[in-house]
Tab-separated table of C-alpha atoms in Angstrom:
chain	number	residue	atom	x	y	z
A	1	MET	CA	18.438	-5.112	5.480
A	2	THR	CA	18.335	-3.802	9.473
A	3	ASN	CA	18.931	-6.382	12.317
A	4	PHE	CA	16.291	-4.229	13.880
A	5	THR	CA	14.080	-6.407	15.750
A	6	PHE	CA	10.538	-4.138	15.350
A	7	GLN	CA	8.621	-4.602	18.678
A	8	VAL	CA	5.412	-2.930	20.138
A	9	ALA	CA	5.786	0.364	21.774
A	10	GLU	CA	5.344	-0.362	26.088
A	11	ASP	CA	3.063	1.775	27.772
A	12	PRO	CA	4.300	4.656	29.624
A	13	THR	CA	4.742	4.708	33.428
A	14	PRO	CA	1.809	7.324	35.054
A	15	GLU	CA	4.418	9.634	35.532
A	16	GLU	CA	5.004	9.469	31.890
A	17	VAL	CA	1.454	9.645	30.746
A	18	GLU	CA	1.507	12.721	32.969
A	19	LYS	CA	3.858	14.424	31.231
A	20	GLY	CA	2.799	13.728	28.162
A	21	ARG	CA	-0.690	15.146	29.001
A	22	VAL	CA	0.810	18.397	30.483
A	23	LEU	CA	2.662	18.755	26.941
A	24	PHE	CA	-0.517	18.130	24.898
A	25	ALA	CA	-2.808	20.510	27.171
A	26	GLY	CA	-0.844	23.409	25.991
A	27	GLU	CA	-2.491	25.439	23.148
A	28	THR	CA	-2.582	24.265	20.026
A	29	ASP	CA	-3.226	26.186	17.306
A	30	PHE	CA	-3.417	25.897	12.968
A	31	LEU	CA	-0.378	28.388	11.820
A	32	LYS	CA	-0.205	28.037	8.322
A	33	GLY	CA	-0.133	25.569	5.158
A	34	VAL	CA	2.692	25.335	2.837
A	35	VAL	CA	2.896	25.125	-0.632
A	36	ALA	CA	6.959	26.068	-1.015
A	37	MET	CA	10.342	26.245	0.960
A	38	ASP	CA	10.267	29.898	0.840
A	39	GLY	CA	6.429	29.631	3.006
A	40	MET	CA	8.052	27.532	6.060
A	41	PRO	CA	8.078	28.655	9.861
A	42	PRO	CA	11.093	29.763	11.207
A	43	ALA	CA	12.700	26.081	12.207
A	44	ASP	CA	12.930	27.535	15.262
A	45	ARG	CA	11.826	24.403	17.473
A	46	LEU	CA	11.399	20.926	17.654
A	47	GLU	CA	8.837	19.586	15.203
A	48	VAL	CA	7.523	15.905	14.499
A	49	CYS	CA	4.781	15.187	11.330
A	50	PHE	CA	2.426	12.411	10.063
A	51	ALA	CA	2.223	11.127	7.250
A	52	GLY	CA	-0.200	8.510	5.598
A	53	ARG	CA	-2.379	7.513	3.225
A	54	SER	CA	-5.899	9.210	2.336
A	55	ASN	CA	-8.330	8.022	4.636
A	56	VAL	CA	-5.371	6.160	7.005
A	57	GLY	CA	-7.050	8.304	10.307
A	58	LYS	CA	-4.750	10.473	10.404
A	59	SER	CA	-6.735	14.030	11.191
A	60	SER	CA	-8.407	12.117	13.744
A	61	LEU	CA	-5.312	10.789	15.755
A	62	ILE	CA	-3.642	14.676	15.514
A	63	ASN	CA	-7.209	15.512	17.404
A	64	ALA	CA	-6.983	12.377	19.589
A	65	LEU	CA	-3.508	13.800	20.498
A	66	THR	CA	-4.283	17.410	20.992
A	67	GLY	CA	-7.514	16.789	22.706
A	68	ARG	CA	-9.329	19.275	20.018
A	69	LYS	CA	-12.088	17.541	18.347
A	70	SER	CA	-11.911	19.615	14.949
A	71	LEU	CA	-7.972	20.969	14.775
A	72	ALA	CA	-7.492	19.111	11.741
A	73	ARG	CA	-10.338	19.706	10.040
A	74	THR	CA	-8.473	22.902	8.943
A	75	SER	CA	-6.285	21.095	6.811
A	76	ASN	CA	-8.838	19.574	4.831
A	77	THR	CA	-10.843	22.813	3.713
A	78	PRO	CA	-10.413	23.013	-0.260
A	79	GLY	CA	-7.351	23.994	-1.449
A	80	ARG	CA	-5.187	22.966	1.405
A	81	THR	CA	-5.245	19.280	0.484
A	82	GLN	CA	-1.713	19.681	-0.798
A	83	GLU	CA	-0.234	21.539	1.945
A	84	ILE	CA	2.134	20.617	4.340
A	85	ASN	CA	0.133	21.871	7.489
A	86	PHE	CA	1.718	23.078	10.421
A	87	PHE	CA	0.070	23.821	13.854
A	88	THR	CA	1.618	25.043	17.206
A	89	LEU	CA	2.111	22.796	19.785
A	90	ALA	CA	2.811	25.178	23.013
A	91	GLU	CA	5.828	26.842	22.378
A	92	SER	CA	7.837	24.482	22.181
A	93	HIS	CA	6.897	22.020	19.176
A	94	TYR	CA	5.551	22.137	15.552
A	95	LEU	CA	3.198	19.203	14.421
A	96	VAL	CA	3.807	18.956	11.199
A	97	ASP	CA	0.416	16.985	8.724
A	98	LEU	CA	1.916	15.883	5.351
A	99	PRO	CA	-0.743	15.955	2.855
A	100	GLY	CA	-2.345	11.929	2.296
A	101	TYR	CA	-0.557	10.587	-0.355
A	102	GLY	CA	-2.028	7.878	-2.789
A	103	PHE	CA	-2.859	10.288	-5.379
A	104	ALA	CA	-4.320	7.672	-8.143
A	105	GLU	CA	-6.932	10.003	-9.503
A	106	ALA	CA	-4.617	13.263	-8.992
A	107	PRO	CA	-2.983	14.684	-12.482
A	108	VAL	CA	0.419	13.765	-12.547
A	109	ALA	CA	1.491	17.661	-12.475
A	110	ILE	CA	-0.480	17.666	-9.151
A	111	VAL	CA	1.667	14.645	-7.830
A	112	GLN	CA	4.669	15.369	-9.241
A	113	LYS	CA	5.042	19.703	-8.081
A	114	TRP	CA	3.609	17.365	-4.064
A	115	GLN	CA	6.655	15.074	-4.254
A	116	ARG	CA	9.409	17.674	-5.053
A	117	LEU	CA	7.451	19.946	-1.709
A	118	LEU	CA	8.179	16.994	0.314
A	119	LYS	CA	11.270	15.930	-0.280
A	120	ALA	CA	12.671	19.336	0.295
A	121	TYR	CA	10.930	19.475	3.253
A	122	LEU	CA	12.145	15.839	4.206
A	123	SER	CA	15.488	16.872	3.352
A	124	GLY	CA	15.758	20.712	4.687
A	125	ARG	CA	14.091	20.707	7.792
A	126	GLN	CA	17.148	20.417	10.571
A	127	THR	CA	14.360	20.673	13.375
A	128	LEU	CA	12.508	17.588	12.133
A	129	ARG	CA	13.028	14.928	14.735
A	130	ARG	CA	11.169	12.062	13.373
A	131	ALA	CA	7.677	11.402	11.056
A	132	PHE	CA	5.422	8.841	12.161
A	133	VAL	CA	3.736	6.914	9.606
A	134	LEU	CA	0.181	5.945	9.710
A	135	ILE	CA	-0.438	2.932	8.773
A	136	ASP	CA	-3.723	1.094	8.372
A	137	SER	CA	-4.067	-2.157	10.725
A	138	ARG	CA	-6.828	-3.500	9.004
A	139	HIS	CA	-4.580	-3.580	5.489
A	140	GLY	CA	-1.076	-3.934	6.826
A	141	VAL	CA	2.166	-2.073	4.268
A	142	LYS	CA	0.815	-1.537	0.665
A	143	PRO	CA	3.005	-0.320	-1.944
A	144	VAL	CA	1.932	2.648	-1.669
A	145	ASP	CA	3.320	3.168	1.742
A	146	GLU	CA	6.775	1.455	0.635
A	147	GLU	CA	7.354	4.919	-1.529
A	148	ILE	CA	7.169	6.842	1.476
A	149	LEU	CA	9.084	4.297	3.805
A	150	SER	CA	11.501	4.500	0.916
A	151	LEU	CA	11.546	8.487	0.692
A	152	LEU	CA	12.094	8.746	4.236
A	153	ASN	CA	15.453	6.845	3.965
A	154	LYS	CA	16.391	8.474	1.689
A	155	SER	CA	16.567	12.010	3.361
A	156	ALA	CA	17.763	9.817	6.471
A	157	VAL	CA	14.604	10.926	8.408
A	158	THR	CA	13.631	8.580	11.376
A	159	PHE	CA	10.057	7.299	11.259
A	160	GLN	CA	8.135	5.719	13.091
A	161	VAL	CA	5.265	3.069	12.472
A	162	VAL	CA	2.034	3.889	14.035
A	163	LEU	CA	-0.974	1.520	12.838
A	164	THR	CA	-4.404	3.136	12.756
A	165	LYS	CA	-7.967	1.769	14.035
A	166	THR	CA	-6.364	-1.283	15.886
A	167	ASP	CA	-10.095	-1.594	18.015
A	168	LYS	CA	-11.341	-2.926	14.569
A	169	LEU	CA	-9.217	-6.249	14.466
A	170	LYS	CA	-8.993	-9.297	16.857
A	171	LYS	CA	-5.870	-10.442	19.044
A	172	GLY	CA	-4.626	-12.816	16.303
A	173	GLU	CA	-5.448	-10.664	12.966
A	174	LEU	CA	-3.147	-8.110	14.881
A	175	ASP	CA	-0.284	-10.419	15.692
A	176	LYS	CA	-0.372	-11.277	11.794
A	177	VAL	CA	-0.420	-7.183	10.838
A	178	ILE	CA	2.419	-6.559	13.213
A	179	THR	CA	4.467	-9.329	11.661
A	180	GLN	CA	3.950	-7.917	8.063
A	181	VAL	CA	4.484	-4.841	9.102
A	182	SER	CA	7.569	-5.876	10.883
A	183	THR	CA	9.127	-7.756	7.853
A	184	ALA	CA	8.184	-4.573	5.797
A	185	LEU	CA	10.148	-2.529	7.547
A	186	GLN	CA	13.601	-4.833	7.797
A	187	LYS	CA	14.691	-2.995	4.651
A	188	HIS	CA	14.573	0.554	6.127
A	189	PRO	CA	17.360	1.560	8.457
A	190	ALA	CA	15.691	4.995	8.980
A	191	ALA	CA	12.798	3.140	10.893
A	192	PHE	CA	12.780	3.479	14.586
A	193	PRO	CA	12.186	0.045	16.047
A	194	GLU	CA	9.318	0.245	17.785
A	195	ILE	CA	5.809	0.331	16.491
A	196	VAL	CA	2.637	1.908	18.625
A	197	LEU	CA	-0.821	0.865	18.369
A	198	THR	CA	-3.163	3.321	18.374
A	199	SER	CA	-7.215	3.318	18.136
A	200	SER	CA	-8.139	7.189	17.869
A	201	GLU	CA	-11.812	6.365	18.776
A	202	LYS	CA	-11.003	4.293	21.681
A	203	GLY	CA	-8.036	6.396	22.843
A	204	ILE	CA	-5.799	2.949	22.304
A	205	GLY	CA	-1.788	4.324	22.566
A	206	ILE	CA	-2.264	8.149	22.563
A	207	PRO	CA	-0.680	8.273	26.065
A	208	THR	CA	1.986	6.264	24.615
A	209	LEU	CA	2.686	8.419	21.311
A	210	ARG	CA	2.294	11.399	23.351
A	211	HIS	CA	5.124	10.392	25.649
A	212	ILE	CA	7.511	9.566	22.526
A	213	ILE	CA	6.736	12.855	21.240
A	214	GLY	CA	7.245	14.522	24.855
A	215	THR	CA	11.142	12.519	25.159
A	216	LEU	CA	12.097	13.444	21.133
A	217	VAL	CA	15.103	16.011	22.076
């Protein structure tokens, strides 16, 4: 058990919002999709990764952060769904899109191959500063999410939960989900003690997440 008190991340100041905006206003491009560790790009810049079960809104969030409506669609083309996708952000960062997890209908061999690659990536990238785990606010933490949280914990990768689609809930409903998520995170020492509330559709939390990424060193 951790002794952290999990709180909702505060809104950044106008100055912090501007710094985050400038970072994400830089050129952002799809670099490559990786299926094995020997295909990884050079670890020559800070990187953050995004994980989340299928349909959690990961592509929409990446597109909202970068202001590019179709950037993350590159990773959703046939044949790339099991790849780790790297995007360049300015000349200083990699944004890394991990495949959606929770393959209820995927062949066992494919799931095992993806899990091996994911474990190797998480434990082997010295420039990985934080993993952002997306949780659908309408559902909270599910058993399939626990798998990735435990993997990040074992890999000693600091991770931060990002609740998506928060505009779909009333305040009372959202408060209950925040409590449920906070309780689930107590057993994960690698969890960063702030939860980010977002809505890609409404732009909620996007400046906050840009600011957080911009302050990592």
